[in-house]
XYZ file of C-alpha atoms in Angstrom:
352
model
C -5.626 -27.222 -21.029
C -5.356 -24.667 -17.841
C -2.769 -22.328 -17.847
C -1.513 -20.678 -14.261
C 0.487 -18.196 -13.815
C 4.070 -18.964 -12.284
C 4.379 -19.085 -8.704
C 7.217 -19.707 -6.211
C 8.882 -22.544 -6.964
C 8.008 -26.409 -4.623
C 8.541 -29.403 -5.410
C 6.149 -32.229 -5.071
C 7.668 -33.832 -2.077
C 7.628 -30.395 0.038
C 4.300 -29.802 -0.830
C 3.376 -33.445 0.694
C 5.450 -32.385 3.637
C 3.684 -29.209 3.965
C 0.420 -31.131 4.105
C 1.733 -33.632 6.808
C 3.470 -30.620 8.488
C 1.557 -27.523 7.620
C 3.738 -24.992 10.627
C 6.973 -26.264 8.886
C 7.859 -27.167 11.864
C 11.425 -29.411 11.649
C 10.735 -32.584 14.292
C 12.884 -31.794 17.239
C 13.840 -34.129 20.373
C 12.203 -33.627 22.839
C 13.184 -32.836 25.967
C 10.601 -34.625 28.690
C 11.780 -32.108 31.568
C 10.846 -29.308 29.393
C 7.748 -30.766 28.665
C 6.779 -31.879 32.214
C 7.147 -27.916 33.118
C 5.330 -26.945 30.390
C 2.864 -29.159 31.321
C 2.593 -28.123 34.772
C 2.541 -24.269 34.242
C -0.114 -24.179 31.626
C -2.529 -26.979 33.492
C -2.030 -29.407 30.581
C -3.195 -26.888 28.030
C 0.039 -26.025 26.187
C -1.322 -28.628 23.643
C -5.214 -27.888 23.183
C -5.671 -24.094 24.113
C -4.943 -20.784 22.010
C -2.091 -18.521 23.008
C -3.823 -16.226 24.654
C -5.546 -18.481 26.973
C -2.225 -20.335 27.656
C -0.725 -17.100 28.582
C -3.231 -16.358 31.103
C -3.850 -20.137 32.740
C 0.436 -20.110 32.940
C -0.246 -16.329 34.908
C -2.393 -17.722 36.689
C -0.423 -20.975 37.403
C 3.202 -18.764 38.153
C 1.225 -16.714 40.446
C 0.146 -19.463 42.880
C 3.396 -21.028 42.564
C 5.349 -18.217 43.630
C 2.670 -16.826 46.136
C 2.875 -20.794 47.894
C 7.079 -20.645 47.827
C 6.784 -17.375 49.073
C 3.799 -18.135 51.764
C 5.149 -21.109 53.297
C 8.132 -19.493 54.674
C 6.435 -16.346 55.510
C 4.212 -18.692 57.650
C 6.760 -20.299 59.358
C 8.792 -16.942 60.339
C 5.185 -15.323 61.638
C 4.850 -18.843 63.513
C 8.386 -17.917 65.081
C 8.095 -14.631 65.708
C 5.307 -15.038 67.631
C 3.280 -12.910 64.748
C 0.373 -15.145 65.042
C -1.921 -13.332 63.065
C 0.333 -13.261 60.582
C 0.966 -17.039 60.648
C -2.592 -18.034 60.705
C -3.418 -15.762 57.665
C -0.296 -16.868 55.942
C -1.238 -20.281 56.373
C -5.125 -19.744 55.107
C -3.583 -18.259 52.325
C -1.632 -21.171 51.787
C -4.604 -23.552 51.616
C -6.526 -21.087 49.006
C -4.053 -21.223 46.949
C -3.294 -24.271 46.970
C -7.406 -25.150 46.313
C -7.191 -22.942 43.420
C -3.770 -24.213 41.863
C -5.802 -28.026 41.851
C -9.038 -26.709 40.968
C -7.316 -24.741 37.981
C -5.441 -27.587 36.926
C -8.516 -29.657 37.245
C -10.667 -28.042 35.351
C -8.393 -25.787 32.716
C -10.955 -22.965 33.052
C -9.449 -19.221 32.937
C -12.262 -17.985 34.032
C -12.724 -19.864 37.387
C -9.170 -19.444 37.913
C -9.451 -15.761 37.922
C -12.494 -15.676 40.444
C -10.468 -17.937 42.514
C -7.161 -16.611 42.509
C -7.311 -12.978 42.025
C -9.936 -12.345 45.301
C -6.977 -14.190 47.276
C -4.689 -12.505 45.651
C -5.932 -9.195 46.545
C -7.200 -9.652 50.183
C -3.830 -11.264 50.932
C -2.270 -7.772 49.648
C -5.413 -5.583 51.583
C -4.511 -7.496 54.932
C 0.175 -6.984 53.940
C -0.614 -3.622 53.527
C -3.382 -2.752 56.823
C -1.406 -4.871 59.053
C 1.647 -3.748 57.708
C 3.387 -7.739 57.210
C 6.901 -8.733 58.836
C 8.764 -5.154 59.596
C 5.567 -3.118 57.901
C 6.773 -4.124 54.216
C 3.996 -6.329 52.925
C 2.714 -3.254 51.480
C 5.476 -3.598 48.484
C 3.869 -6.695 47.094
C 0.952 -4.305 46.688
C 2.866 -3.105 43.137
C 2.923 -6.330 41.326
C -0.925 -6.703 41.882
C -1.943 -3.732 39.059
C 0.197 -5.251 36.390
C -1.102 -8.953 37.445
C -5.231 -7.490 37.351
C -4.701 -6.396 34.053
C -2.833 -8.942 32.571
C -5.728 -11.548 33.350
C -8.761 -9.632 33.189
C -7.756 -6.517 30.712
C -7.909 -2.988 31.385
C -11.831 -2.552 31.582
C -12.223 -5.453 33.779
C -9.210 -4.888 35.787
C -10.437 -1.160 36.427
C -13.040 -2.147 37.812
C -11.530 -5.251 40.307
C -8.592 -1.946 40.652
C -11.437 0.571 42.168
C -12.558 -1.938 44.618
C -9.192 -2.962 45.797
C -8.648 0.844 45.822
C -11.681 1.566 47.581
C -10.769 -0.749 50.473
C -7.371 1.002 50.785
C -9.158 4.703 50.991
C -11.305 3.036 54.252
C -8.274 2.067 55.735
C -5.809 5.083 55.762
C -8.729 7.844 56.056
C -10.409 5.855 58.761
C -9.648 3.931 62.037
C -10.766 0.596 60.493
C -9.921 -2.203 60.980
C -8.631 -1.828 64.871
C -5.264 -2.795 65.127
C -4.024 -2.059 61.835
C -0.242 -0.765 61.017
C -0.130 3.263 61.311
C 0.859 5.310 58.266
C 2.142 8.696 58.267
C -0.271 10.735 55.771
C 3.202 11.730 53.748
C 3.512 8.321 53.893
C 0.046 7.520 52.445
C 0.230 10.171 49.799
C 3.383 9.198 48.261
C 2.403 5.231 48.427
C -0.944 6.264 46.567
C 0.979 8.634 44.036
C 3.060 5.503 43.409
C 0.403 2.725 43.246
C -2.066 4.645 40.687
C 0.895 5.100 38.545
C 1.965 1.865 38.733
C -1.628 0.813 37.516
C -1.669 3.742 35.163
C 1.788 2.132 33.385
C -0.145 -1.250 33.613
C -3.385 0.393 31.319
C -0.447 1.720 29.390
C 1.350 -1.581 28.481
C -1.643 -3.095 27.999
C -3.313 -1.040 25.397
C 0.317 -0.673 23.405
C 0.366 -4.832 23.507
C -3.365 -5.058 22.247
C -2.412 -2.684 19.216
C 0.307 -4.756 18.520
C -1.597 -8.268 18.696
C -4.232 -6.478 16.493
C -1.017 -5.829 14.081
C 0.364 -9.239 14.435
C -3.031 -10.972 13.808
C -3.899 -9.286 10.594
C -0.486 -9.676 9.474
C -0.928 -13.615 10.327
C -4.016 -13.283 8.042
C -2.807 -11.850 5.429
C 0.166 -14.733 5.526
C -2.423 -17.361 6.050
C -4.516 -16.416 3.675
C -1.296 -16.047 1.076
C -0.231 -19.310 2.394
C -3.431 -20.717 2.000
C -3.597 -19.598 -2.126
C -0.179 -21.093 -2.600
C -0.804 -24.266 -1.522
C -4.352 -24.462 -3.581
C -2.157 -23.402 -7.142
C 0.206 -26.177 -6.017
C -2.430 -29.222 -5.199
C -3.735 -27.807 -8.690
C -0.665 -28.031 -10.472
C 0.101 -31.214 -8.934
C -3.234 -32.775 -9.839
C -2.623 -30.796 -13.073
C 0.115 -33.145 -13.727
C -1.398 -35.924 -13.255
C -4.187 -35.003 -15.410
C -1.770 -34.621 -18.234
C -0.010 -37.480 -17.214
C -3.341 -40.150 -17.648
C -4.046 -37.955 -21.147
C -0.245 -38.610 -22.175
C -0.449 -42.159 -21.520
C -3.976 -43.183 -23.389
C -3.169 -40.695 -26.177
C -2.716 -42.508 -29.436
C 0.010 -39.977 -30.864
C 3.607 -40.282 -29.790
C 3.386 -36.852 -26.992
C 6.068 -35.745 -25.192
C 6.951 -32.863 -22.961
C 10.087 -30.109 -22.781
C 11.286 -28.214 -20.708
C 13.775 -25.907 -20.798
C 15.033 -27.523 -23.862
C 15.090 -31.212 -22.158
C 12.537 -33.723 -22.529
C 10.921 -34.255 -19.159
C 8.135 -36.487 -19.980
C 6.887 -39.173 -22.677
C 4.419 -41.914 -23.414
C 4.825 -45.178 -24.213
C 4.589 -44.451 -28.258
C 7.508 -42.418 -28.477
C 9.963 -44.509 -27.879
C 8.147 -47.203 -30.480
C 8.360 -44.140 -33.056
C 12.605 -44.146 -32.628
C 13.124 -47.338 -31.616
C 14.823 -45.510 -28.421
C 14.421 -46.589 -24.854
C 12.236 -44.625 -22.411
C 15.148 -44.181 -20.286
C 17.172 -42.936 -22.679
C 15.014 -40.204 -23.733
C 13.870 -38.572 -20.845
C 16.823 -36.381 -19.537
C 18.012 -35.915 -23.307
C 18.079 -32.351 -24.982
C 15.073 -33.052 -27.671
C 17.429 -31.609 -30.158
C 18.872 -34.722 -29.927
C 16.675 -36.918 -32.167
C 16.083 -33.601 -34.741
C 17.817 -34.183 -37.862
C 20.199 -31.781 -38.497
C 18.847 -29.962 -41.332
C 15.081 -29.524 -38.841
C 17.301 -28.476 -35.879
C 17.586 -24.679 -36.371
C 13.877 -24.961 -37.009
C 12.924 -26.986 -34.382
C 14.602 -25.235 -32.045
C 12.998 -21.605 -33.133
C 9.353 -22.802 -32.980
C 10.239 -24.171 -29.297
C 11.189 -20.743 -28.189
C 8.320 -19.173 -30.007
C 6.008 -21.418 -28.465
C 7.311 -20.970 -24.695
C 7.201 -17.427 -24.912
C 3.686 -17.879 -26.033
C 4.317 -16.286 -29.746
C 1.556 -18.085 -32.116
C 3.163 -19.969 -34.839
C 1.692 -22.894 -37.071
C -0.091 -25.190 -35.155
C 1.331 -28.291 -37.189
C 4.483 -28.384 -39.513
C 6.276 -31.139 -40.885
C 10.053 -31.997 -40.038
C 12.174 -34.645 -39.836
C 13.274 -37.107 -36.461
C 16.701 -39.025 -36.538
C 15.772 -43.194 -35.256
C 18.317 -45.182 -33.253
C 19.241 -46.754 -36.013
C 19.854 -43.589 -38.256
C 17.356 -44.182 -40.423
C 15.273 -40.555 -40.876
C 11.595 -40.458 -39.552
C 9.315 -37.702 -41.526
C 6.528 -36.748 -38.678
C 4.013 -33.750 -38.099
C 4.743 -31.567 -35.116
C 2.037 -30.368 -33.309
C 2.832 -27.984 -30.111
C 1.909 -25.659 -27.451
C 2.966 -24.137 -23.948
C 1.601 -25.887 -20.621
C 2.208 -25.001 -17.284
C 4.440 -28.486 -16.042
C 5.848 -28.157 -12.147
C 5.377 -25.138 -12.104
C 7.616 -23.950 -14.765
C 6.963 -23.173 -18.437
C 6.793 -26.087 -20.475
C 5.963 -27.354 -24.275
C 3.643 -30.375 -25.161
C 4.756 -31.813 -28.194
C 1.904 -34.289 -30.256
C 4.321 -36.036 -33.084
C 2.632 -38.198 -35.826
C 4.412 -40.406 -38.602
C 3.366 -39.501 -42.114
């Protein structure tokens, strides 16, 4: 007979429920707006992909979306204006992103999305800045583009796609190229740089504090998982545990029965023959019960002395109590089981 130690307590039908539902996640309604967004904003991935890469596709997704509600009316009020340059470039923009939104959707690769969409993304902010946008302020969208570079691509990676975008900054405000760009004061140029490295340099920052903390998070996950994991093994043990006992109850050819916590939980078909009691009536029923009342006290003791796992006698005699009064001398044979998870005693009776 195995003997586990006692674990957190689960009953049968939540450990089936765990196996169905291993999150423990309660069903909830859903909601098919929620889910068409969902759906939209993580290219059909919020289903099939990890977390990380969901985070990144539904970047990547938000980012065209709001640079194509932002671009289209940018391209109309260049096309008013009379800022044709503008408008056109707008416009071009437009049509990359919208390529890369479809081709991202399409194809639910991170990867391609990020060599599609951050190139656009940057020479759309290289051209704001150079030719200086509607009223010289496309240079501020120039601040979002550090923490966006190192969100998808990490702060290796994104230092490197940072120095390029950097590089083509330096040409323009130390140089005359391109012809026809905006003109910067060079107060004006210092304090914009001063401000864009240390936007990128809080960027590096965030990023490194929210890779310590995944790192955190995912061993603590493990540990859980791996805790979780145990659990559920003791309980599909105990549970086939039980039915082991069960089968070896039912073909035994001694009345057995088993007690817990002073009620009788659990018998075979011979006990009742041995009383002349129904099954129904003794399972639920305190086993002192069908003791006779001179074998009570000592019934009683070697019960607690066997739970608490004090050896005692293997077999002694004493004396049952039939339905119909009439006394039934037996041999008691005991010991301690492990039964649902709780401390139990399996009881082997035999008529003399």
């Amino acid at each position: 007979m195995h003997i586990i130690p006692d674990t957190q307590r689960i009953s049968a039908s939540e450990l089936e429920l765990h196996e169905e539902n291993p999150d423990n996640i309660e069903p909830e309604k859903r909601n098919h707006f929620s889910e068409f967004l969902m759906d939209f904003i993580s290219s059909g991935t919020h289903r099939t992909h990890t977390f990380e890469q969901r985070r990144k596709l539904v970047m990547l997704n938000g980012m065209f979306i709001i640079g194509l509600l932002f671009m289209i009316p940018y391209g109309i009020q260049g096309l008013v204006s009379g800022n044709i340059t503008v408008a056109v470039i707008d416009f071009a923009a437009i049509a990359l992103i919208s390529v890369s939104l479809f081709s991202l959707r399409a194809s639910k690769n991170y990867n391609m999305g990020c060599a599609l969409g951050i190139p656009v993304y940057m020479l759309l902010i290289l051209f704001l800045t150079i030719y200086g946008g509607i009223g010289r302020t496309g240079y501020l969208w120039s601040f979002s583009l550090p923490f966006i570079i190192i969100f998808l691509l990490g702060s290796r990676k994104g230092a490197l796609v940072f120095g390029l975008y950097l590089l083509g900054l330096l040409i323009f405000f130390f140089t005359d190229f391109p012809p026809g760009s905006t003109s910067y004061t060079f107060a004006f140029k210092m304090r914009y740089l001063g401000a864009f490295l240390s936007v990128y340099l809080l960027a590096t920052f965030l990023d490194r504090v929210t890779l310590e903390y995944e790192k955190r998070i995912t061993s603590e996950n493990s540990k859980y998982e791996q805790a979780s994991s145990e659990v559920k093994k003791a309980w599909i043990f105990i549970r086939n545990n039980e039915t082991t006992i069960q089968t070896l109850i039912d073909r035994a050819s001694d009345a057995i029965l088993i007690i817990q916590n002073k009620i009788i939980v659990c018998v075979n078909e011979k006990v009742p023959e041995l009383g002349g009691y129904a099954k129904e009536e003794i399972i639920g029923a305190p086993f002192t019960k069908y003791i006779h009342p001179n074998h009570v006290q000592e019934a009683n003791a070697n019960y607690m002395l066997r739970i608490k796992g004090v050896s005692i006698p293997e077999t002694y005699p004493s004396v049952l109590v039939g339905k119909d009064g009439v006394d039934i001398n037996v041999d008691i044979r005991g010991g301690r089981i492990m039964y649902r998870g709780e401390p139990a005693d399996l009881v082997f009776l035999r008529k003399k």
